[in-house]
mmCIF file of C-alpha atoms in Angstrom:
data_model
loop_
_atom_site.group_PDB
_atom_site.id
_atom_site.type_symbol
_atom_site.label_atom_id
_atom_site.label_comp_id
_atom_site.label_asym_id
_atom_site.label_seq_id
_atom_site.Cartn_x
_atom_site.Cartn_y
_atom_site.Cartn_z
ATOM 1 C CA MET K 16 10.766 12.883 -6.782
ATOM 2 C CA GLN K 17 10.062 16.512 -7.533
ATOM 3 C CA ARG K 18 6.664 15.617 -9.022
ATOM 4 C CA ALA K 19 5.792 13.644 -5.873
ATOM 5 C CA ILE K 20 6.748 16.668 -3.770
ATOM 6 C CA ASP K 21 4.681 18.984 -5.977
ATOM 7 C CA ILE K 22 1.663 16.660 -5.739
ATOM 8 C CA ALA K 23 1.985 16.563 -1.939
ATOM 9 C CA PHE K 24 2.025 20.365 -1.750
ATOM 10 C CA LEU K 25 -1.031 20.540 -4.018
ATOM 11 C CA GLY K 26 -2.815 18.033 -1.784
ATOM 12 C CA VAL K 27 -2.072 20.039 1.341
ATOM 13 C CA ASP K 28 -3.057 23.337 -0.303
ATOM 14 C CA SER K 29 -6.334 21.904 -1.637
ATOM 15 C CA GLY K 30 -7.248 20.249 1.653
ATOM 16 C CA LYS K 31 -7.425 16.780 0.016
ATOM 17 C CA GLY K 32 -5.416 15.083 2.733
ATOM 18 C CA GLY K 33 -2.062 14.799 4.487
ATOM 19 C CA PRO K 34 1.363 15.965 3.283
ATOM 20 C CA PHE K 35 2.236 12.973 1.130
ATOM 21 C CA GLY K 36 2.735 12.433 -2.602
ATOM 22 C CA ALA K 37 3.843 9.542 -4.782
ATOM 23 C CA VAL K 38 4.502 8.760 -8.434
ATOM 24 C CA VAL K 39 5.105 5.533 -10.324
ATOM 25 C CA VAL K 40 7.543 5.736 -13.226
ATOM 26 C CA LYS K 41 8.127 3.257 -16.032
ATOM 27 C CA ASP K 42 10.800 3.829 -18.657
ATOM 28 C CA GLY K 43 11.163 7.448 -17.540
ATOM 29 C CA VAL K 44 7.428 8.207 -17.866
ATOM 30 C CA ILE K 45 5.015 8.798 -14.978
ATOM 31 C CA VAL K 46 2.299 6.147 -15.277
ATOM 32 C CA GLY K 47 0.523 6.863 -11.987
ATOM 33 C CA GLU K 48 0.545 9.538 -9.341
ATOM 34 C CA GLY K 49 -1.343 10.435 -6.226
ATOM 35 C CA SER K 50 -1.469 12.477 -3.085
ATOM 36 C CA ASN K 51 -2.948 11.490 0.244
ATOM 37 C CA GLU K 52 -6.751 11.502 -0.166
ATOM 38 C CA VAL K 53 -7.791 9.908 3.128
ATOM 39 C CA THR K 54 -9.965 12.748 4.412
ATOM 40 C CA SER K 55 -11.327 13.982 1.078
ATOM 41 C CA THR K 56 -12.504 10.515 0.000
ATOM 42 C CA ALA K 57 -13.332 9.137 3.463
ATOM 43 C CA ASP K 58 -11.047 6.213 2.615
ATOM 44 C CA PRO K 59 -8.399 5.233 5.176
ATOM 45 C CA THR K 60 -6.534 3.291 2.467
ATOM 46 C CA ALA K 61 -6.162 6.321 0.162
ATOM 47 C CA HIS K 62 -2.529 6.968 1.035
ATOM 48 C CA ALA K 63 -0.450 8.566 -1.708
ATOM 49 C CA GLU K 64 1.417 5.355 -2.497
ATOM 50 C CA VAL K 65 -1.763 3.279 -2.754
ATOM 51 C CA VAL K 66 -3.450 5.925 -4.938
ATOM 52 C CA ALA K 67 -0.408 6.070 -7.227
ATOM 53 C CA ILE K 68 -0.173 2.262 -7.419
ATOM 54 C CA ARG K 69 -3.878 1.952 -8.277
ATOM 55 C CA ARG K 70 -3.599 4.569 -11.000
ATOM 56 C CA ALA K 71 -0.396 3.082 -12.416
ATOM 57 C CA CYS K 72 -1.870 -0.414 -12.559
ATOM 58 C CA SER K 73 -4.999 0.945 -14.233
ATOM 59 C CA SER K 74 -2.913 2.923 -16.723
ATOM 60 C CA LEU K 75 -0.741 -0.081 -17.560
ATOM 61 C CA GLY K 76 -3.559 -2.626 -17.474
ATOM 62 C CA GLU K 77 -1.499 -4.778 -15.119
ATOM 63 C CA PHE K 78 -1.804 -5.806 -11.471
ATOM 64 C CA GLN K 79 1.950 -5.700 -10.928
ATOM 65 C CA LEU K 80 4.436 -2.925 -11.577
ATOM 66 C CA ASP K 81 7.297 -4.852 -13.154
ATOM 67 C CA GLY K 82 9.880 -2.475 -14.566
ATOM 68 C CA CYS K 83 8.544 0.446 -12.516
ATOM 69 C CA GLU K 84 9.944 2.631 -9.764
ATOM 70 C CA LEU K 85 7.965 4.330 -7.019
ATOM 71 C CA TYR K 86 8.911 7.769 -5.718
ATOM 72 C CA THR K 87 7.261 8.793 -2.467
ATOM 73 C CA THR K 88 7.773 11.814 -0.263
ATOM 74 C CA CYS K 89 7.934 9.747 2.929
ATOM 75 C CA GLU K 90 9.020 6.306 4.054
ATOM 76 C CA PRO K 91 5.922 4.149 3.495
ATOM 77 C CA CYS K 92 3.684 3.049 6.352
ATOM 78 C CA PRO K 93 2.990 -0.661 7.000
ATOM 79 C CA MET K 94 -0.113 -0.681 4.777
ATOM 80 C CA CYS K 95 1.749 0.953 1.917
ATOM 81 C CA ILE K 96 4.705 -1.393 2.359
ATOM 82 C CA GLY K 97 2.262 -4.272 1.907
ATOM 83 C CA ALA K 98 0.766 -2.673 -1.210
ATOM 84 C CA ILE K 99 4.246 -2.030 -2.603
ATOM 85 C CA TYR K 100 5.301 -5.636 -2.119
ATOM 86 C CA TRP K 101 2.091 -6.896 -3.755
ATOM 87 C CA ALA K 102 2.612 -4.508 -6.694
ATOM 88 C CA ARG K 103 6.288 -5.517 -7.003
ATOM 89 C CA PRO K 104 7.968 -2.396 -8.419
ATOM 90 C CA ASP K 105 11.687 -2.691 -9.069
ATOM 91 C CA LYS K 106 12.687 0.016 -6.576
ATOM 92 C CA VAL K 107 11.274 2.561 -4.118
ATOM 93 C CA TYR K 108 12.736 6.002 -3.470
ATOM 94 C CA TYR K 109 11.526 7.955 -0.430
ATOM 95 C CA GLY K 110 12.159 11.373 1.103
ATOM 96 C CA SER K 111 11.287 11.887 4.762
ATOM 97 C CA THR K 112 11.525 9.101 7.337
ATOM 98 C CA LYS K 113 8.794 7.507 9.447
ATOM 99 C CA GLU K 114 10.338 9.354 12.402
ATOM 100 C CA ASP K 115 9.874 12.666 10.553
ATOM 101 C CA ALA K 116 6.216 11.754 9.980
ATOM 102 C CA ALA K 117 5.744 10.738 13.624
ATOM 103 C CA ALA K 118 7.096 14.121 14.731
ATOM 104 C CA ILE K 119 4.080 15.831 13.102
ATOM 105 C CA GLY K 120 1.472 13.312 14.259
ATOM 106 C CA PHE K 121 1.652 10.552 11.626
ATOM 107 C CA ASP K 122 3.006 7.823 13.908
ATOM 108 C CA ASP K 123 2.705 4.251 12.631
ATOM 109 C CA ASN K 124 4.680 2.590 15.415
ATOM 110 C CA PHE K 125 1.497 1.292 17.027
ATOM 111 C CA ILE K 126 0.836 -0.751 13.875
ATOM 112 C CA TYR K 127 4.342 -2.210 13.807
ATOM 113 C CA ASN K 128 3.870 -3.124 17.483
ATOM 114 C CA GLU K 129 0.468 -4.727 16.856
ATOM 115 C CA ILE K 130 1.783 -6.908 14.018
ATOM 116 C CA ASP K 131 4.181 -8.612 16.418
ATOM 117 C CA LEU K 132 1.452 -9.421 18.949
ATOM 118 C CA ALA K 133 -0.555 -12.619 19.123
ATOM 119 C CA MET K 134 -4.052 -12.152 17.703
ATOM 120 C CA LYS K 135 -5.568 -12.396 21.187
ATOM 121 C CA ASP K 136 -3.364 -9.553 22.466
ATOM 122 C CA ARG K 137 -4.149 -6.969 19.780
ATOM 123 C CA LYS K 138 -6.104 -3.793 20.549
ATOM 124 C CA ILE K 139 -8.652 -4.669 17.875
ATOM 125 C CA PRO K 140 -9.892 -8.219 18.503
ATOM 126 C CA PHE K 141 -9.234 -10.705 15.694
ATOM 127 C CA VAL K 142 -11.505 -13.722 16.034
ATOM 128 C CA GLN K 143 -11.179 -16.723 13.731
ATOM 129 C CA MET K 144 -14.418 -18.359 12.651
ATOM 130 C CA ASP K 145 -15.773 -20.806 10.068
ATOM 131 C CA ARG K 146 -12.325 -21.991 8.932
ATOM 132 C CA SER K 147 -13.704 -25.398 7.989
ATOM 133 C CA GLU K 148 -15.984 -23.664 5.482
ATOM 134 C CA THR K 149 -13.697 -20.868 4.312
ATOM 135 C CA ILE K 150 -10.826 -23.264 3.607
ATOM 136 C CA SER K 151 -12.955 -24.637 0.763
ATOM 137 C CA LEU K 152 -12.306 -21.343 -1.060
ATOM 138 C CA PHE K 153 -8.587 -22.122 -1.073
ATOM 139 C CA GLU K 154 -9.241 -25.662 -2.233
ATOM 140 C CA LYS K 155 -11.395 -24.396 -5.098
ATOM 141 C CA TRP K 156 -8.689 -21.873 -6.082
ATOM 142 C CA GLN K 157 -5.974 -24.509 -5.924
ATOM 143 C CA ASP K 158 -7.957 -26.814 -8.219
ATOM 144 C CA LYS K 159 -8.808 -24.066 -10.724
ATOM 145 C CA ASN K 160 -7.084 -24.657 -14.074
ATOM 146 C CA ASP K 161 -7.535 -21.191 -15.570
ATOM 147 C CA LYS K 162 -6.406 -19.062 -12.594
ATOM 148 C CA ILE K 163 -4.000 -16.163 -12.938
ATOM 149 C CA ASP K 164 -1.302 -16.548 -10.312
ATOM 150 C CA TYR K 165 -0.120 -13.454 -8.511
#
């Protein structure tokens, strides 16, 4: 956790992004780390956890983090929770809470609220189209013999 904290401080001091840091550890060795790089990379998905997960997966040559632990300086946001579940580490340790983050302007409650709404009631319109054609992608995937399940 101390390395995640140090990375977050470095990120804040360098102006790379918000006050967040994360590391992925496997067998006691850091295999990926990252700080928030949203503003410096113009990438809204460049949260510390996502950056650390990407780097860990690249380092390990795997798309899942079996046998790994994630240390993050703050309770993950909804996007990062999704990334964590897709990456499947064994455990997540976090420092500050989402309420602590909200107190300084990083409030994710609007996303949690939106997830529970019907598509038609969301602030950003979600409009389904071309399902009859896009479903063929799923059929092709399902019939594929050499696919890698994940």
